Short mmCIF file of C-alpha atoms in Angstrom, two decimals:
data_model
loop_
_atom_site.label_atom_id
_atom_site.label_comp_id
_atom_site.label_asym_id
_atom_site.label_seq_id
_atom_site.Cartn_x
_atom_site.Cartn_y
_atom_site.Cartn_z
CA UNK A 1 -29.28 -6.87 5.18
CA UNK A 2 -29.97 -4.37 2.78
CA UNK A 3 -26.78 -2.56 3.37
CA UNK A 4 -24.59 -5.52 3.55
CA UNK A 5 -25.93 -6.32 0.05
CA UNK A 6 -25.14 -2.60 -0.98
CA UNK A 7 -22.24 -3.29 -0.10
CA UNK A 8 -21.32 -6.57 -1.35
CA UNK A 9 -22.65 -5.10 -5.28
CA UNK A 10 -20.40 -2.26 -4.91
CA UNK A 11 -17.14 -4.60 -3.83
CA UNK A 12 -18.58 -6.23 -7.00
CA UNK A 13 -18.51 -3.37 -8.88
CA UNK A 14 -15.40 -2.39 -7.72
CA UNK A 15 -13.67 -5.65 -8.53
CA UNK A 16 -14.94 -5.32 -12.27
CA UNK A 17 -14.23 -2.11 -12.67
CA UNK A 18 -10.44 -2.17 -11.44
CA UNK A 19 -9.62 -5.31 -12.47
CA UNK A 20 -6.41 -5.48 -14.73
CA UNK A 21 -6.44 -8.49 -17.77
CA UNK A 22 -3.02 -8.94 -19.65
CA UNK A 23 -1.99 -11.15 -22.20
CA UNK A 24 0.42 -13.89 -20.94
CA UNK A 25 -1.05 -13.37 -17.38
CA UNK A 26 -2.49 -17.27 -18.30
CA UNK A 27 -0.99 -20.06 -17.17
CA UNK A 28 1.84 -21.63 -19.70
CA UNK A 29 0.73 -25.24 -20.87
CA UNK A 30 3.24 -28.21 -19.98
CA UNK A 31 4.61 -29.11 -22.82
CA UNK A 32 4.39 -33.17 -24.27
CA UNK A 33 8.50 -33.74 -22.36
CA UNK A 34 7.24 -31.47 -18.97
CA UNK A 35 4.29 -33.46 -18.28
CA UNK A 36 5.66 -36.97 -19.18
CA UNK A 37 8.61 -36.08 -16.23
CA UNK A 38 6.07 -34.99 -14.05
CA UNK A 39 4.17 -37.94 -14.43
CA UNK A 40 6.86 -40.04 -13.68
CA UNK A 41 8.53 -38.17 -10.89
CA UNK A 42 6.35 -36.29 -8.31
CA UNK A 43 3.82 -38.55 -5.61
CA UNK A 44 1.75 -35.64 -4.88
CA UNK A 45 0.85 -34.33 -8.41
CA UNK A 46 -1.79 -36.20 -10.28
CA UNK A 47 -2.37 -34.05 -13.36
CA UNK A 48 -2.16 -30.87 -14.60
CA UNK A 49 -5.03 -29.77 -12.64
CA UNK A 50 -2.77 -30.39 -9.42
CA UNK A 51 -0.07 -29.02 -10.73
CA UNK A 52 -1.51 -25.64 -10.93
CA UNK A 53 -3.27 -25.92 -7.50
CA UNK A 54 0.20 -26.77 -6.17
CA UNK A 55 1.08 -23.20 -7.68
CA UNK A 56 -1.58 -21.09 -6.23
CA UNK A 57 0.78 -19.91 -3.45
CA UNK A 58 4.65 -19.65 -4.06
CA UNK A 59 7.20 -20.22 -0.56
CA UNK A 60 10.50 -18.57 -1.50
CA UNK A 61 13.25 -19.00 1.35
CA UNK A 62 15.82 -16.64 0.43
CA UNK A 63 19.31 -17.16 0.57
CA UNK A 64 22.69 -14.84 0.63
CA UNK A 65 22.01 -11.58 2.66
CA UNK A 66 18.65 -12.14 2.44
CA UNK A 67 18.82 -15.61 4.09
CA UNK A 68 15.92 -15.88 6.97
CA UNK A 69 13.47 -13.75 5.31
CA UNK A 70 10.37 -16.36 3.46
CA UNK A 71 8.21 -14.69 0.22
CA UNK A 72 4.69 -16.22 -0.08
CA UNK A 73 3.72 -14.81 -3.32
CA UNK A 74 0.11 -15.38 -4.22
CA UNK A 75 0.19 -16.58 -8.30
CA UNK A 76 -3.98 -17.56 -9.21
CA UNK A 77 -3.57 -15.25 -12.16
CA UNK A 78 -6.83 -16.43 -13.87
CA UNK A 79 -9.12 -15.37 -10.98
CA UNK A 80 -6.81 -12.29 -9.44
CA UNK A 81 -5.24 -13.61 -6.79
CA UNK A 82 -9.00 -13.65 -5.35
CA UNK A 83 -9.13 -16.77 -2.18
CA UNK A 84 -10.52 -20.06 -3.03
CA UNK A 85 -10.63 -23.30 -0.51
CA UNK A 86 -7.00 -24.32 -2.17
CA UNK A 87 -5.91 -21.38 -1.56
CA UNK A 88 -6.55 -20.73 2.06
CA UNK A 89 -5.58 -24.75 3.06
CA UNK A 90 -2.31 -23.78 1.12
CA UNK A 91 -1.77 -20.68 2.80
CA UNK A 92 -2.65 -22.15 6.18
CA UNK A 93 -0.13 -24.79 5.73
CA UNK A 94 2.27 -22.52 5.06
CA UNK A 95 2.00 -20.19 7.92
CA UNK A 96 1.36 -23.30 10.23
CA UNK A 97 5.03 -24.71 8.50
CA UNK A 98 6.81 -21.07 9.37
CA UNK A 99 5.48 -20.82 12.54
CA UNK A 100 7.64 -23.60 14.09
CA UNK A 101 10.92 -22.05 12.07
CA UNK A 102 13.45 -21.06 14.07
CA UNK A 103 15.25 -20.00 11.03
CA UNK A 104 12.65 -17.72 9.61
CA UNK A 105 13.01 -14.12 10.72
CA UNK A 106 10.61 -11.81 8.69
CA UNK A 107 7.69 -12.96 6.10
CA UNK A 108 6.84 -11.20 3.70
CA UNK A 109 3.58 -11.04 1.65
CA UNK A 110 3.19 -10.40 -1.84
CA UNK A 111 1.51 -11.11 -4.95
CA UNK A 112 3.12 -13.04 -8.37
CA UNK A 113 0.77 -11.77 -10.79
CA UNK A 114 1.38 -8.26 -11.94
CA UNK A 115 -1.37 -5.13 -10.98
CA UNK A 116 -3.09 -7.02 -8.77
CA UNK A 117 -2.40 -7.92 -5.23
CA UNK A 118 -5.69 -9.90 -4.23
CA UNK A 119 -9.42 -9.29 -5.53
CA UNK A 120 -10.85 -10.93 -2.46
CA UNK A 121 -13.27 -13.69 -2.20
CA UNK A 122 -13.28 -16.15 -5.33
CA UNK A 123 -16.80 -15.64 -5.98
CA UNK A 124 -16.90 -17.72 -8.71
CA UNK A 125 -16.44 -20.69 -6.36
CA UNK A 126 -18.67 -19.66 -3.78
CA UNK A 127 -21.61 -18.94 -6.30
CA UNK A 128 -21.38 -22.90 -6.66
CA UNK A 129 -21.42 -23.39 -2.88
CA UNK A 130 -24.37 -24.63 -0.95
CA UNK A 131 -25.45 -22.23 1.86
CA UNK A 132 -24.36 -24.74 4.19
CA UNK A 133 -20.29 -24.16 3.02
CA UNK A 134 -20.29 -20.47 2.78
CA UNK A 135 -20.00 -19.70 6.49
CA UNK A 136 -17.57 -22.79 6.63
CA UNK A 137 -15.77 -21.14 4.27
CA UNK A 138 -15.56 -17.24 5.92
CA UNK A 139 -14.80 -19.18 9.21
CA UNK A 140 -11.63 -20.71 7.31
CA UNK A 141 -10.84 -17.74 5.50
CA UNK A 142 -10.99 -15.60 9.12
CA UNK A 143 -8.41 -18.41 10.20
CA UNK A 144 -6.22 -18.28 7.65
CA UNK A 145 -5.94 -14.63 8.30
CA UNK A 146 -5.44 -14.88 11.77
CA UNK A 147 -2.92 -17.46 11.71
CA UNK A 148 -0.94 -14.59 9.42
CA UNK A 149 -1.59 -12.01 12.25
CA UNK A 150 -0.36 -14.50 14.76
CA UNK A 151 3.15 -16.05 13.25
CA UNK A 152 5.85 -14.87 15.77
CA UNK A 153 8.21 -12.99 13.20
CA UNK A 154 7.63 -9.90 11.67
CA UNK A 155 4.90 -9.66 8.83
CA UNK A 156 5.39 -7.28 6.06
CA UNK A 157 2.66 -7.03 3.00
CA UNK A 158 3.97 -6.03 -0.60
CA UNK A 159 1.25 -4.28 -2.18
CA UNK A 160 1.77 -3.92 -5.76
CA UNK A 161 -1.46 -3.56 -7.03
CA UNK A 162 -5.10 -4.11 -5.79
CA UNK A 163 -5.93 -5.34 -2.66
CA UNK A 164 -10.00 -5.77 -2.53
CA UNK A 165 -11.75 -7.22 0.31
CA UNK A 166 -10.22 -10.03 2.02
CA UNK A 167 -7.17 -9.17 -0.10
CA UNK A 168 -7.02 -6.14 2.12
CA UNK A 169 -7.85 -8.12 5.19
CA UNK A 170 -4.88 -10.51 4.46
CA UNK A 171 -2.91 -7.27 4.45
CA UNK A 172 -4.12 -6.00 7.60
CA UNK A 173 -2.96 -9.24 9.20
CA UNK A 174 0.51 -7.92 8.55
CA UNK A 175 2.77 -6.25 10.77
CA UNK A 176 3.26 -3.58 8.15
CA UNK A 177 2.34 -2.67 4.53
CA UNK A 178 4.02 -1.22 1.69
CA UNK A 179 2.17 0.28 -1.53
CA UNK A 180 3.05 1.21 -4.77
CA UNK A 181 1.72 4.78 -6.26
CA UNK A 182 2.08 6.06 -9.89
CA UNK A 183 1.40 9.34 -11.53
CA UNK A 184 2.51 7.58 -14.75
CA UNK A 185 0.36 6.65 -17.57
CA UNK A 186 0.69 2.49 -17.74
CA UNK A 187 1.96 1.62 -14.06
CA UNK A 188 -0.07 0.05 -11.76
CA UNK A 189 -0.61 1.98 -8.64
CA UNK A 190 -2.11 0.13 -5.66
CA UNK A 191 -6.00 0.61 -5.19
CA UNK A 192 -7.40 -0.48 -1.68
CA UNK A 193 -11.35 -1.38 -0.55
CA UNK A 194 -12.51 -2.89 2.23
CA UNK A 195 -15.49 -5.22 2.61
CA UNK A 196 -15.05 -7.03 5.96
CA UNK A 197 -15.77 -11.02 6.70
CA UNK A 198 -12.18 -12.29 7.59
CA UNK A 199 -11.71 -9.42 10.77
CA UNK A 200 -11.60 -6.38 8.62
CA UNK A 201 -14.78 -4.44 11.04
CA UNK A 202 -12.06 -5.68 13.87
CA UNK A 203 -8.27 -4.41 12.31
CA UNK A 204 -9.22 -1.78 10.72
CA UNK A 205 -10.68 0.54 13.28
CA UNK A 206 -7.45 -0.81 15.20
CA UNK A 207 -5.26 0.54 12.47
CA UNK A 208 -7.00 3.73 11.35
CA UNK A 209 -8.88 4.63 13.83
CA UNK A 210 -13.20 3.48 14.62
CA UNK A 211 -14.44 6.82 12.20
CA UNK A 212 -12.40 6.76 9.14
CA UNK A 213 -13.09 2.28 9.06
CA UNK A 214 -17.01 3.27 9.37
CA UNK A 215 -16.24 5.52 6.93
CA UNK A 216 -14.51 3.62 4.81
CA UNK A 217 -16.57 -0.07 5.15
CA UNK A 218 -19.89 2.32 4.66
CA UNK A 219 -19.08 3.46 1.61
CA UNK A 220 -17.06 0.33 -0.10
CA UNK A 221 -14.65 3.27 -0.98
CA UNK A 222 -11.60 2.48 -3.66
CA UNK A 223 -8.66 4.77 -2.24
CA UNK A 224 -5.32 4.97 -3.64
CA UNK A 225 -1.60 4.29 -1.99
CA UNK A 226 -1.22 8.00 -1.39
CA UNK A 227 -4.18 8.42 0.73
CA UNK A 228 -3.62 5.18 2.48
CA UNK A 229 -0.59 6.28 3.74
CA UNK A 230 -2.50 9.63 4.69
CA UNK A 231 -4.79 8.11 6.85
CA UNK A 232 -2.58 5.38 8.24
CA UNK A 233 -4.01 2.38 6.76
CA UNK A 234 -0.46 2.05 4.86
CA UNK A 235 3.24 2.32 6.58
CA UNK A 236 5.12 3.56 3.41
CA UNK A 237 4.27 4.25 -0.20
CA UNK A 238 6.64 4.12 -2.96
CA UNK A 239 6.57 5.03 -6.74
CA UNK A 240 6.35 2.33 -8.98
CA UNK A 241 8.71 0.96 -11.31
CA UNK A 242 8.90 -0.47 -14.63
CA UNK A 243 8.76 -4.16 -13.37
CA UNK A 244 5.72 -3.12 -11.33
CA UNK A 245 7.16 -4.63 -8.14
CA UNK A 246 8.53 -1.30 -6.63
CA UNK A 247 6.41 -2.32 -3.24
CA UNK A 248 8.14 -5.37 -2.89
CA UNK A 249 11.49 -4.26 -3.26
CA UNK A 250 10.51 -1.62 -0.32
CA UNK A 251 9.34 -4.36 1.98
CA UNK A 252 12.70 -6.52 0.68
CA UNK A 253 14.84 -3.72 2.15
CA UNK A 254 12.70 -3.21 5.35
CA UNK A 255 13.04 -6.79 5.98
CA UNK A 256 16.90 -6.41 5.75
CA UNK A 257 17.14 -3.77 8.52
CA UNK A 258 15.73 -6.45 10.49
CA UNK A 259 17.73 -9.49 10.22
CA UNK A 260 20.69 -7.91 12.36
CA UNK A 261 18.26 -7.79 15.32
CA UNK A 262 18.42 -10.70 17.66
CA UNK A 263 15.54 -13.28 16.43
CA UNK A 264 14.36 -13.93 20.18
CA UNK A 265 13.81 -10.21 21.24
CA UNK A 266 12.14 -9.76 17.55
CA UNK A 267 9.10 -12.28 18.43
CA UNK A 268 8.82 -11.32 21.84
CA UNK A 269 8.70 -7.57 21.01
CA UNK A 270 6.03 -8.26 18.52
CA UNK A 271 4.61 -10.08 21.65
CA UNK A 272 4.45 -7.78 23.94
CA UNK A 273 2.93 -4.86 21.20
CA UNK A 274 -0.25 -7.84 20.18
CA UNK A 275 -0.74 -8.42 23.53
CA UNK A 276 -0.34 -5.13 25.25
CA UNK A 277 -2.73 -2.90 22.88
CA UNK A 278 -5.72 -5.43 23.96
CA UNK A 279 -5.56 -4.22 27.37
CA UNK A 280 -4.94 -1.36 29.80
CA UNK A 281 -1.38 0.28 30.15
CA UNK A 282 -0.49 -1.34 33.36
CA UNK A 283 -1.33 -4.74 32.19
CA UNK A 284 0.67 -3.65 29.18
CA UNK A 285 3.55 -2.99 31.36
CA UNK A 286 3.67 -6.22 33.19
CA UNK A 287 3.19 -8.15 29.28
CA UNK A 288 6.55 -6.27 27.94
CA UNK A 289 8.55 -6.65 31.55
CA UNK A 290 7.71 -10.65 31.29
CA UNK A 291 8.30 -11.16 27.84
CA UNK A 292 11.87 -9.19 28.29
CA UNK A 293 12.45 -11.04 30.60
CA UNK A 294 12.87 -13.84 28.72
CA UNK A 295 15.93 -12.30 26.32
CA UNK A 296 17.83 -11.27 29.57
CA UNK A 297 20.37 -14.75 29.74
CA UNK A 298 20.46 -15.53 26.32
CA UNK A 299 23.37 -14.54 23.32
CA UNK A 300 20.02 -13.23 21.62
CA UNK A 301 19.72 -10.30 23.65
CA UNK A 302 24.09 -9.06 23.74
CA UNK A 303 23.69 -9.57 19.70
CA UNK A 304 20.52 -7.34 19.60
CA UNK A 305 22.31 -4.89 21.90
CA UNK A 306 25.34 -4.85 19.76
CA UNK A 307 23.22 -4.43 16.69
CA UNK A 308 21.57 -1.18 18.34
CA UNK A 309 25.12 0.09 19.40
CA UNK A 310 26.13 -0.38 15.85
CA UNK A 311 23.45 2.02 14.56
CA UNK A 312 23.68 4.70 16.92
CA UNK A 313 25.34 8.05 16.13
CA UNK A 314 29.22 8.33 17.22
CA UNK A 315 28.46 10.64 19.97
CA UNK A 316 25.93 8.56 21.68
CA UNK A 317 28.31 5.32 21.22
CA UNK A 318 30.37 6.28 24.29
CA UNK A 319 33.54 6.45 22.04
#
């Protein structure tokens, strides 16, 4: 116990001491004509108050050549992004709502408020909690992560700025992350700590290995993008721009080298991978040989095939 609350004052700490405040990062007030139309024309929204839980998570479907991939950009830019009840029942929704999309072919995770991806836990709102709600609430926040690590399409998480706790946990959910770096005075660079409650003691060993997690939950440590990608936690790091959404843009243009791919063979890869590193190699085998099975009569599977042809290197084309 005494660790765990080590641990939790350092996460504190942390949070404080790497927390970014700008002016204009508040939310804009509706003005007299904006809130007399939204009085009169929404069913759902009841106030300004609903208005701005309404905005606490942003669904973008893209359209031209990016049509099929979906943004959910967090946007709680009082409280940093960090997870209240809204929140999660908003992003659970959302996830539950993609799931089912045929249409959808790669998510991708990211936050609307500048230098900070997610501070973790709105403790704020749980300080007001009874001790009855707060395991309720870790139970639904380890939920609403997992139903992120379990939507069929590929997952990628846009990390633009600091990802603390459960912010990091939400990342880990994702098939693969992208963070920003900066050896420039007045950029954000992305600054990652993990303390676990929504699956991070379970993903992150996974990820970088059972040591280095110890090592890293132990401590509370802050690392940066560079040394992320060092020790595997991250997939790619890239320098970040002006706009401060250089992360983003990397995952945007990952996320376009996969819409050629045929969308069937795309969830059932991802599939087979879940599935097969949760058990022994042969059972592996017989996961991938059922799940390819199931691309072998459809269109899916000559378009994928066509795709890879496409790619491949003149001489290996058979022209």
């Amino acid at each position: 116990m005494a660790a765990a609350a080590g641990l939790l004052r350092a996460s504190v700490g942390l949070a404080a001491a790497s927390s970014l405040h700008r002016p204009g990062l508040e939310l804009r007030r509706v003005g007299a004509a904006a809130a007399a139309v939204a009085f009169f024309s929404v069913r759902r929204r009841y106030g300004s108050e609903a208005r701005e839980e309404e905005e606490e998570l942003r669904v973008r479907y893209l359209d031209d050549e990016h049509k099929g991939i979906v943004v959910l950009g967090l946007n709680r830019p009082h409280a940093k992004n960090a997870l209240n009840k809204n929140l999660l029942k908003m992003m659970s929704k959302a996830v539950d709502s993609l799931k089912s999309d045929k249409k959808v072919r790669t998510v991708i995770f990211r936050s609307e408020v500048p230098g900070i991806f997610c501070a973790g836990a709105d403790l704020k709102e749980r300080a007001k909690m009874h001790s009855s709600e707060v395991s309720s609430f870790v139970s639904k926040a380890r939920a609403a992560v997992n139903e992120m690590a379990n939507l069929p399409v590929p997952t990628i998480a846009a990390l633009d700025g600091i990802a603390l706790g459960g912010g990091l946990e939400l990342a880990l959910a994702c098939d693969i992350r992208v963070a920003a770096s900066s050896a420039k005075m007045g950029l954000v660079e992305t600054k990652l700590a993990i303390i676990p409650g929504a699956g991070g003691t379970q993903r992150l060993p996974r990820t970088i290995g059972a040591s280095l997690a110890k090592e890293l939950i132990f401590s509370a440590r802050v690392v940066d993008g560079e040394e992320a990608k060092s020790i595997g936690l991250i997939s790619h790091v890239v320098q970040q721009n002006e706009a401060g959404d250089a992360a983003y843009r990397r995952a945007l243009a990952l996320a376009r080298e996969f819409l050629p791919q045929g969308p069937l063979a795309m969830r059932v890869a991802k599939l087979a991978i879940n599935q097969g590193m949760e058990v022994d190699l042969v059972t592996g085998l017989a996961i991938e040989e059922a799940c390819y099975a199931q691309t072998i009569p459809t269109k899916d599977r000559i378009e994928g095939l066509l795709a890879f042809k496409e790619k491949r290197p003149p001489r290996y084309k058979g022209e």
